[in-house]
mmCIF file of C-alpha atoms in Angstrom:
data_model
loop_
_atom_site.group_PDB
_atom_site.id
_atom_site.type_symbol
_atom_site.label_atom_id
_atom_site.label_comp_id
_atom_site.label_asym_id
_atom_site.label_seq_id
_atom_site.Cartn_x
_atom_site.Cartn_y
_atom_site.Cartn_z
ATOM 1 C CA MET J 1 17.413 27.492 -23.534
ATOM 2 C CA ILE J 2 18.319 24.180 -25.184
ATOM 3 C CA LEU J 3 14.974 22.728 -24.126
ATOM 4 C CA VAL J 4 13.108 25.687 -25.645
ATOM 5 C CA LEU J 5 14.976 25.291 -28.947
ATOM 6 C CA PHE J 6 14.249 21.557 -28.967
ATOM 7 C CA ILE J 7 10.524 22.207 -28.487
ATOM 8 C CA LEU J 8 10.548 24.819 -31.282
ATOM 9 C CA VAL J 9 12.232 22.365 -33.653
ATOM 10 C CA LEU J 10 9.609 19.729 -32.872
ATOM 11 C CA LEU J 11 6.776 22.209 -33.486
ATOM 12 C CA LEU J 12 8.239 23.404 -36.779
ATOM 13 C CA SER J 13 8.880 19.838 -37.946
ATOM 14 C CA SER J 14 5.293 18.772 -37.319
ATOM 15 C CA PHE J 15 4.003 21.981 -38.956
ATOM 16 C CA VAL J 16 5.904 21.482 -42.208
ATOM 17 C CA ALA J 17 5.223 17.747 -42.270
ATOM 18 C CA SER J 18 1.499 18.383 -42.553
ATOM 19 C CA LYS J 19 1.937 19.044 -46.279
ATOM 20 C CA LYS J 20 4.178 16.047 -47.002
ATOM 21 C CA ASP J 21 2.654 13.072 -48.763
ATOM 22 C CA PRO J 22 4.715 9.926 -49.427
ATOM 23 C CA LEU J 23 2.581 9.277 -52.529
ATOM 24 C CA CYS J 24 3.229 12.752 -53.961
ATOM 25 C CA THR J 25 5.904 11.676 -56.439
ATOM 26 C CA PHE J 26 6.561 11.856 -60.175
ATOM 27 C CA ALA J 27 5.965 8.121 -60.351
ATOM 28 C CA ASN J 28 2.345 8.792 -59.333
ATOM 29 C CA TYR J 29 1.971 12.157 -61.095
ATOM 30 C CA PRO J 30 4.329 11.950 -64.101
ATOM 31 C CA PHE J 31 2.431 14.641 -66.007
ATOM 32 C CA MET J 32 3.593 17.464 -63.706
ATOM 33 C CA ILE J 33 5.551 20.238 -65.434
ATOM 34 C CA ALA J 34 7.525 23.090 -63.879
ATOM 35 C CA ILE J 35 7.463 26.198 -66.092
ATOM 36 C CA LYS J 36 10.655 28.242 -65.781
ATOM 37 C CA GLU J 37 12.238 31.346 -67.253
ATOM 38 C CA THR J 38 14.681 30.031 -69.838
ATOM 39 C CA PHE J 39 17.684 32.174 -68.895
ATOM 40 C CA SER J 40 17.315 32.795 -65.155
ATOM 41 C CA PHE J 41 15.553 29.452 -64.576
ATOM 42 C CA ARG J 42 13.288 31.183 -62.067
ATOM 43 C CA HIS J 43 10.095 29.260 -61.369
ATOM 44 C CA ILE J 44 7.009 30.807 -62.956
ATOM 45 C CA CYS J 45 4.132 28.352 -62.637
ATOM 46 C CA ALA J 46 3.170 24.713 -62.690
ATOM 47 C CA GLY J 47 1.525 22.946 -65.611
ATOM 48 C CA THR J 48 0.578 19.517 -66.901
ATOM 49 C CA LEU J 49 1.606 17.568 -69.980
ATOM 50 C CA VAL J 50 -1.402 16.930 -72.245
ATOM 51 C CA LYS J 51 0.680 15.881 -75.260
ATOM 52 C CA PRO J 52 4.410 15.079 -75.515
ATOM 53 C CA ASN J 53 4.997 18.624 -76.799
ATOM 54 C CA THR J 54 2.107 20.524 -75.164
ATOM 55 C CA VAL J 55 1.822 21.932 -71.627
ATOM 56 C CA LEU J 56 -1.485 23.036 -70.108
ATOM 57 C CA THR J 57 -1.333 25.913 -67.605
ATOM 58 C CA LEU J 58 -2.969 29.224 -66.672
ATOM 59 C CA ALA J 59 -3.132 31.958 -69.272
ATOM 60 C CA SER J 60 -2.157 34.347 -66.468
ATOM 61 C CA CYS J 61 1.210 32.603 -66.210
ATOM 62 C CA ILE J 62 2.210 33.017 -69.847
ATOM 63 C CA THR J 63 0.220 35.837 -71.453
ATOM 64 C CA GLU J 64 2.714 38.641 -70.756
ATOM 65 C CA ARG J 65 5.411 36.877 -72.791
ATOM 66 C CA LYS J 66 3.216 35.232 -75.405
ATOM 67 C CA ASP J 67 5.137 37.004 -78.179
ATOM 68 C CA ILE J 68 8.439 35.601 -76.867
ATOM 69 C CA PRO J 69 7.779 31.838 -76.519
ATOM 70 C CA SER J 70 11.452 31.030 -75.943
ATOM 71 C CA PHE J 71 11.158 32.914 -72.653
ATOM 72 C CA PHE J 72 9.597 29.712 -71.241
ATOM 73 C CA THR J 73 11.239 26.374 -70.515
ATOM 74 C CA ALA J 74 9.202 23.345 -69.455
ATOM 75 C CA VAL J 75 10.799 20.881 -67.042
ATOM 76 C CA ALA J 76 9.389 17.355 -66.839
ATOM 77 C CA GLY J 77 10.292 14.720 -64.297
ATOM 78 C CA PRO J 78 12.158 15.620 -61.079
ATOM 79 C CA SER J 79 12.354 19.412 -61.232
ATOM 80 C CA SER J 80 15.996 19.687 -60.167
ATOM 81 C CA ILE J 81 17.937 19.655 -63.433
ATOM 82 C CA GLY J 82 20.564 16.938 -63.460
ATOM 83 C CA ARG J 83 18.513 14.444 -61.487
ATOM 84 C CA VAL J 84 17.761 11.131 -63.144
ATOM 85 C CA GLY J 85 14.567 11.381 -65.199
ATOM 86 C CA SER J 86 14.617 15.164 -65.561
ATOM 87 C CA GLN J 87 14.025 16.656 -69.023
ATOM 88 C CA ARG J 88 13.596 20.224 -70.250
ATOM 89 C CA LEU J 89 12.370 21.817 -73.474
ATOM 90 C CA ILE J 90 11.977 25.402 -74.661
ATOM 91 C CA ALA J 91 8.596 26.644 -75.921
ATOM 92 C CA HIS J 92 8.138 27.815 -79.498
ATOM 93 C CA GLN J 93 4.469 28.859 -79.337
ATOM 94 C CA VAL J 94 2.226 30.343 -76.639
ATOM 95 C CA ILE J 95 -1.548 29.981 -76.932
ATOM 96 C CA VAL J 96 -3.968 31.861 -74.679
ATOM 97 C CA HIS J 97 -7.718 31.209 -74.643
ATOM 98 C CA LYS J 98 -9.378 33.667 -77.043
ATOM 99 C CA ARG J 99 -11.898 34.740 -74.380
ATOM 100 C CA PHE J 100 -9.361 35.108 -71.588
ATOM 101 C CA ASP J 101 -10.100 38.117 -69.369
ATOM 102 C CA ARG J 102 -7.268 38.681 -66.934
ATOM 103 C CA SER J 103 -9.077 41.364 -64.936
ATOM 104 C CA ARG J 104 -11.781 38.860 -63.984
ATOM 105 C CA ALA J 105 -9.674 35.682 -64.290
ATOM 106 C CA VAL J 106 -12.191 34.293 -66.796
ATOM 107 C CA ASN J 107 -11.189 31.503 -69.230
ATOM 108 C CA ASP J 108 -7.779 31.552 -67.586
ATOM 109 C CA VAL J 109 -6.190 28.719 -69.542
ATOM 110 C CA GLY J 110 -3.294 28.523 -71.960
ATOM 111 C CA LEU J 111 -0.892 26.166 -73.726
ATOM 112 C CA LEU J 112 2.841 26.060 -74.285
ATOM 113 C CA ILE J 113 3.786 24.283 -77.514
ATOM 114 C CA LEU J 114 7.343 22.995 -77.168
ATOM 115 C CA LEU J 115 10.141 22.770 -79.731
ATOM 116 C CA SER J 116 10.061 18.967 -79.616
ATOM 117 C CA ASN J 117 8.534 16.074 -77.696
ATOM 118 C CA PHE J 118 9.334 14.957 -74.195
ATOM 119 C CA GLU J 119 10.446 11.348 -74.027
ATOM 120 C CA LEU J 120 7.684 9.556 -72.124
ATOM 121 C CA SER J 121 8.728 7.280 -69.258
ATOM 122 C CA HIS J 122 7.594 6.181 -65.803
ATOM 123 C CA LEU J 123 8.493 9.723 -64.617
ATOM 124 C CA VAL J 124 7.128 11.664 -67.607
ATOM 125 C CA GLY J 125 3.586 10.994 -68.809
ATOM 126 C CA LEU J 126 0.335 12.572 -70.006
ATOM 127 C CA VAL J 127 -2.522 13.862 -67.897
ATOM 128 C CA GLN J 128 -6.158 13.020 -68.627
ATOM 129 C CA VAL J 129 -8.697 15.813 -69.066
ATOM 130 C CA PRO J 130 -12.528 15.763 -69.134
ATOM 131 C CA GLU J 131 -14.042 14.363 -72.291
ATOM 132 C CA GLN J 132 -16.776 16.944 -72.603
ATOM 133 C CA PHE J 133 -18.806 19.649 -70.899
ATOM 134 C CA VAL J 134 -20.291 18.331 -67.635
ATOM 135 C CA GLN J 135 -23.829 19.552 -67.020
ATOM 136 C CA ASP J 136 -23.841 18.743 -63.312
ATOM 137 C CA ASP J 137 -22.219 20.763 -60.545
ATOM 138 C CA ILE J 138 -18.753 19.230 -60.014
ATOM 139 C CA GLY J 139 -19.248 19.517 -56.256
ATOM 140 C CA ASN J 140 -22.244 17.196 -56.530
ATOM 141 C CA ILE J 141 -20.252 14.560 -58.428
ATOM 142 C CA ASN J 142 -17.338 14.127 -56.065
ATOM 143 C CA SER J 143 -16.555 15.879 -52.784
ATOM 144 C CA LYS J 144 -12.778 15.319 -52.805
ATOM 145 C CA GLY J 145 -9.942 16.430 -55.066
ATOM 146 C CA VAL J 146 -6.144 16.528 -55.054
ATOM 147 C CA ALA J 147 -4.201 19.683 -55.959
ATOM 148 C CA ILE J 148 -0.503 19.443 -56.877
ATOM 149 C CA GLY J 149 2.289 21.984 -57.249
ATOM 150 C CA TRP J 150 5.620 23.352 -56.052
ATOM 151 C CA GLY J 151 4.394 26.272 -53.983
ATOM 152 C CA PRO J 152 5.995 27.034 -50.612
ATOM 153 C CA TYR J 153 4.011 26.344 -47.500
ATOM 154 C CA HIS J 154 3.378 29.587 -45.626
ATOM 155 C CA PRO J 155 -0.244 29.649 -44.335
ATOM 156 C CA GLY J 156 -2.064 32.935 -44.747
ATOM 157 C CA LYS J 157 0.758 34.639 -46.650
ATOM 158 C CA ARG J 158 1.349 35.660 -50.228
ATOM 159 C CA LEU J 159 5.108 35.947 -50.512
ATOM 160 C CA THR J 160 5.704 37.441 -53.935
ATOM 161 C CA ASP J 161 8.651 39.750 -53.274
ATOM 162 C CA ASP J 162 11.215 37.128 -52.329
ATOM 163 C CA ASN J 163 11.979 34.555 -55.021
ATOM 164 C CA ARG J 164 13.197 32.100 -52.388
ATOM 165 C CA TYR J 165 9.577 31.540 -51.425
ATOM 166 C CA LEU J 166 8.205 31.073 -54.922
ATOM 167 C CA PHE J 167 9.388 27.509 -55.455
ATOM 168 C CA ASN J 168 9.584 24.420 -53.315
ATOM 169 C CA PRO J 169 11.864 21.809 -54.963
ATOM 170 C CA LYS J 170 9.666 19.026 -53.591
ATOM 171 C CA LEU J 171 6.347 18.234 -55.217
ATOM 172 C CA ASN J 172 3.422 19.006 -52.891
ATOM 173 C CA CYS J 173 -0.040 17.436 -52.842
ATOM 174 C CA VAL J 174 -3.047 18.377 -50.763
ATOM 175 C CA THR J 175 -6.490 16.752 -50.573
ATOM 176 C CA LEU J 176 -9.252 19.342 -50.787
ATOM 177 C CA GLU J 177 -12.967 19.388 -50.132
ATOM 178 C CA ILE J 178 -14.918 20.251 -53.290
ATOM 179 C CA LEU J 179 -17.910 22.499 -52.607
ATOM 180 C CA ASN J 180 -21.012 22.687 -54.741
ATOM 181 C CA GLU J 181 -22.044 26.106 -56.036
ATOM 182 C CA THR J 182 -24.634 26.697 -53.313
ATOM 183 C CA ASN J 183 -22.213 25.986 -50.477
ATOM 184 C CA CYS J 184 -19.420 27.900 -52.181
ATOM 185 C CA LYS J 185 -21.549 31.034 -52.443
ATOM 186 C CA ARG J 186 -22.510 30.673 -48.786
ATOM 187 C CA VAL J 187 -18.962 30.149 -47.499
ATOM 188 C CA ARG J 188 -17.445 32.819 -49.760
ATOM 189 C CA LYS J 189 -19.980 35.445 -48.748
ATOM 190 C CA GLY J 190 -18.089 38.731 -48.749
ATOM 191 C CA PHE J 191 -15.307 37.374 -50.961
ATOM 192 C CA GLY J 192 -17.329 37.126 -54.172
ATOM 193 C CA TYR J 193 -18.192 34.192 -56.385
ATOM 194 C CA GLU J 194 -17.223 33.372 -59.967
ATOM 195 C CA PRO J 195 -19.282 30.960 -62.100
ATOM 196 C CA ASN J 196 -17.612 28.232 -64.136
ATOM 197 C CA LYS J 197 -15.060 27.681 -61.386
ATOM 198 C CA ILE J 198 -14.467 24.797 -59.005
ATOM 199 C CA CYS J 199 -14.570 25.871 -55.387
ATOM 200 C CA ALA J 200 -12.355 23.915 -52.959
ATOM 201 C CA TRP J 201 -10.700 24.253 -49.569
ATOM 202 C CA VAL J 202 -9.420 22.575 -46.415
ATOM 203 C CA PRO J 203 -12.001 23.978 -43.968
ATOM 204 C CA HIS J 204 -10.360 22.872 -40.724
ATOM 205 C CA GLY J 205 -6.758 22.373 -41.769
ATOM 206 C CA ASP J 206 -3.597 24.389 -42.334
ATOM 207 C CA GLU J 207 -2.892 23.227 -45.881
ATOM 208 C CA ASP J 208 -3.539 25.033 -49.134
ATOM 209 C CA MET J 209 -1.950 25.866 -52.467
ATOM 210 C CA CYS J 210 0.285 28.933 -52.744
ATOM 211 C CA GLN J 211 2.599 30.811 -55.134
ATOM 212 C CA GLY J 212 4.405 28.330 -57.340
ATOM 213 C CA ASP J 213 1.339 26.085 -57.448
ATOM 214 C CA ALA J 214 -0.587 28.245 -59.957
ATOM 215 C CA GLY J 215 -1.233 26.394 -63.203
ATOM 216 C CA GLY J 216 -1.053 22.994 -61.534
ATOM 217 C CA PRO J 217 -3.881 20.455 -61.642
ATOM 218 C CA LEU J 218 -6.875 19.787 -59.459
ATOM 219 C CA LEU J 219 -7.535 16.078 -59.925
ATOM 220 C CA ILE J 220 -10.891 14.460 -59.306
ATOM 221 C CA ASP J 221 -10.808 10.674 -59.603
ATOM 222 C CA GLY J 222 -7.513 10.979 -61.458
ATOM 223 C CA ILE J 223 -8.867 13.379 -64.101
ATOM 224 C CA GLN J 224 -7.741 17.002 -64.317
ATOM 225 C CA TYR J 225 -10.999 18.841 -63.806
ATOM 226 C CA GLY J 226 -9.392 22.040 -62.551
ATOM 227 C CA ILE J 227 -6.363 24.314 -62.812
ATOM 228 C CA ILE J 228 -5.034 25.962 -59.657
ATOM 229 C CA SER J 229 -6.093 29.569 -60.064
ATOM 230 C CA VAL J 230 -7.424 32.235 -57.717
ATOM 231 C CA GLY J 231 -7.079 31.849 -53.958
ATOM 232 C CA TYR J 232 -7.266 33.948 -50.826
ATOM 233 C CA GLY J 233 -3.710 34.241 -49.568
ATOM 234 C CA CYS J 234 -2.150 30.821 -49.031
ATOM 235 C CA ASP J 235 -4.685 29.640 -46.481
ATOM 236 C CA SER J 236 -8.076 28.398 -47.678
ATOM 237 C CA SER J 237 -9.367 27.780 -44.140
ATOM 238 C CA ARG J 238 -10.709 31.371 -44.295
ATOM 239 C CA SER J 239 -12.293 31.122 -47.716
ATOM 240 C CA PRO J 240 -12.301 28.496 -50.496
ATOM 241 C CA ALA J 241 -10.008 28.986 -53.472
ATOM 242 C CA PHE J 242 -11.154 28.961 -57.088
ATOM 243 C CA TYR J 243 -9.921 26.506 -59.704
ATOM 244 C CA GLU J 244 -10.394 27.029 -63.433
ATOM 245 C CA ARG J 245 -12.890 24.418 -64.594
ATOM 246 C CA MET J 246 -11.409 22.417 -67.470
ATOM 247 C CA ASP J 247 -14.642 21.113 -68.971
ATOM 248 C CA ARG J 248 -15.661 24.745 -69.593
ATOM 249 C CA VAL J 249 -12.540 25.608 -71.599
ATOM 250 C CA LEU J 250 -11.923 22.482 -73.692
ATOM 251 C CA ASP J 251 -11.982 24.607 -76.844
ATOM 252 C CA ILE J 252 -8.418 25.651 -75.976
ATOM 253 C CA PHE J 253 -7.409 22.394 -77.683
ATOM 254 C CA LYS J 254 -9.023 23.441 -80.975
ATOM 255 C CA GLN J 255 -5.842 24.429 -82.717
ATOM 256 C CA PRO J 256 -4.961 24.623 -86.429
ATOM 257 C CA TYR J 257 -2.765 21.569 -85.903
ATOM 258 C CA GLN J 258 -3.236 18.027 -84.677
ATOM 259 C CA VAL J 259 -3.810 17.501 -80.961
ATOM 260 C CA ASP J 260 -3.754 14.113 -79.231
ATOM 261 C CA VAL J 261 -5.344 14.425 -75.819
ATOM 262 C CA ALA J 262 -6.164 11.679 -73.312
ATOM 263 C CA TYR J 263 -9.830 12.018 -72.412
ATOM 264 C CA ARG J 264 -11.664 10.471 -69.507
ATOM 265 C CA SER J 265 -15.104 11.013 -68.058
ATOM 266 C CA ILE J 266 -16.927 10.693 -64.748
ATOM 267 C CA SER J 267 -20.386 9.167 -64.627
ATOM 268 C CA GLU J 268 -22.719 11.859 -63.333
ATOM 269 C CA LYS J 269 -25.179 9.275 -62.034
ATOM 270 C CA ASN J 270 -23.117 6.715 -60.164
ATOM 271 C CA ARG J 271 -19.860 8.691 -59.777
ATOM 272 C CA SER J 272 -17.846 5.939 -61.432
ATOM 273 C CA TYR J 273 -15.610 5.920 -64.482
ATOM 274 C CA GLU J 274 -17.461 5.357 -67.737
ATOM 275 C CA TYR J 275 -14.586 4.822 -70.095
ATOM 276 C CA MET J 276 -11.208 6.032 -71.274
ATOM 277 C CA CYS J 277 -10.042 6.479 -74.795
ATOM 278 C CA PHE J 278 -7.417 8.241 -76.829
ATOM 279 C CA ILE J 279 -8.949 10.427 -79.496
ATOM 280 C CA GLN J 280 -7.093 12.129 -82.298
ATOM 281 C CA LEU J 281 -8.627 15.476 -83.149
ATOM 282 C CA THR J 282 -7.921 17.955 -85.908
ATOM 283 C CA PHE J 283 -9.463 21.421 -85.671
ATOM 284 C CA SER J 284 -9.035 24.690 -87.528
ATOM 285 C CA LEU J 285 -10.333 27.245 -85.014
ATOM 286 C CA ASP J 286 -8.339 30.476 -85.241
ATOM 287 C CA PHE J 287 -7.687 31.742 -81.720
ATOM 288 C CA ASN J 288 -6.515 35.087 -83.086
ATOM 289 C CA ALA J 289 -9.832 35.838 -84.708
#
């Protein structure tokens, strides 16, 4: 009996360890934000910091309470409050993409504008987003990406009824294979295909993103080209998951106030970085029109 238990412990340890990454830390990904309910502090979604007072996430995560911004609290740095480097701020404005269609998960992107600025440090920083619309298929530019979040690791399951499974206190990272549109349509045959999405999976592995990861980033060469969005259960070995494509929804940043966003671009010809710059933009697009 003791031997059987020992073997089970070894199997479970190796199973869980497959999603651990020693480089998956706030020091390497300081832009990660945990979005919580302000009063219960229940985990809602992940997000990224695009400006000291602005969090990028899925519209699906925040649209139901967009008229009650204070419902949301953003946590930067180590997500356990009280740990060194942890900061939290309440939202005072919720912005959802004006063409967001929840039924089809189209233009599923939103922003939380916070009451004040996070104090930037080695554990709290800004993410970089695409500079402009990319004409090429993302899957033809780079075949690998990294997705990050706090979702639990339960392959093949969507555990939404038990809050214990909605949040993993440790940051998780997984390297995914990016598929081009042709291969995505072929592999997802029977599951449907959505344009303007990034299609990614771990075809022969047991890792994937899950509840709690939604709203987190898909990084390609260090740039947030995707937002963790629609998947098939918590196991993409059956079918690739969809990620909202950031270069298709950059107009979310066109607010009637000043937005400082870190932009970066990928060379479509040689797959190398072209340049990085900080651009100050002022727009007057009314998202309520």
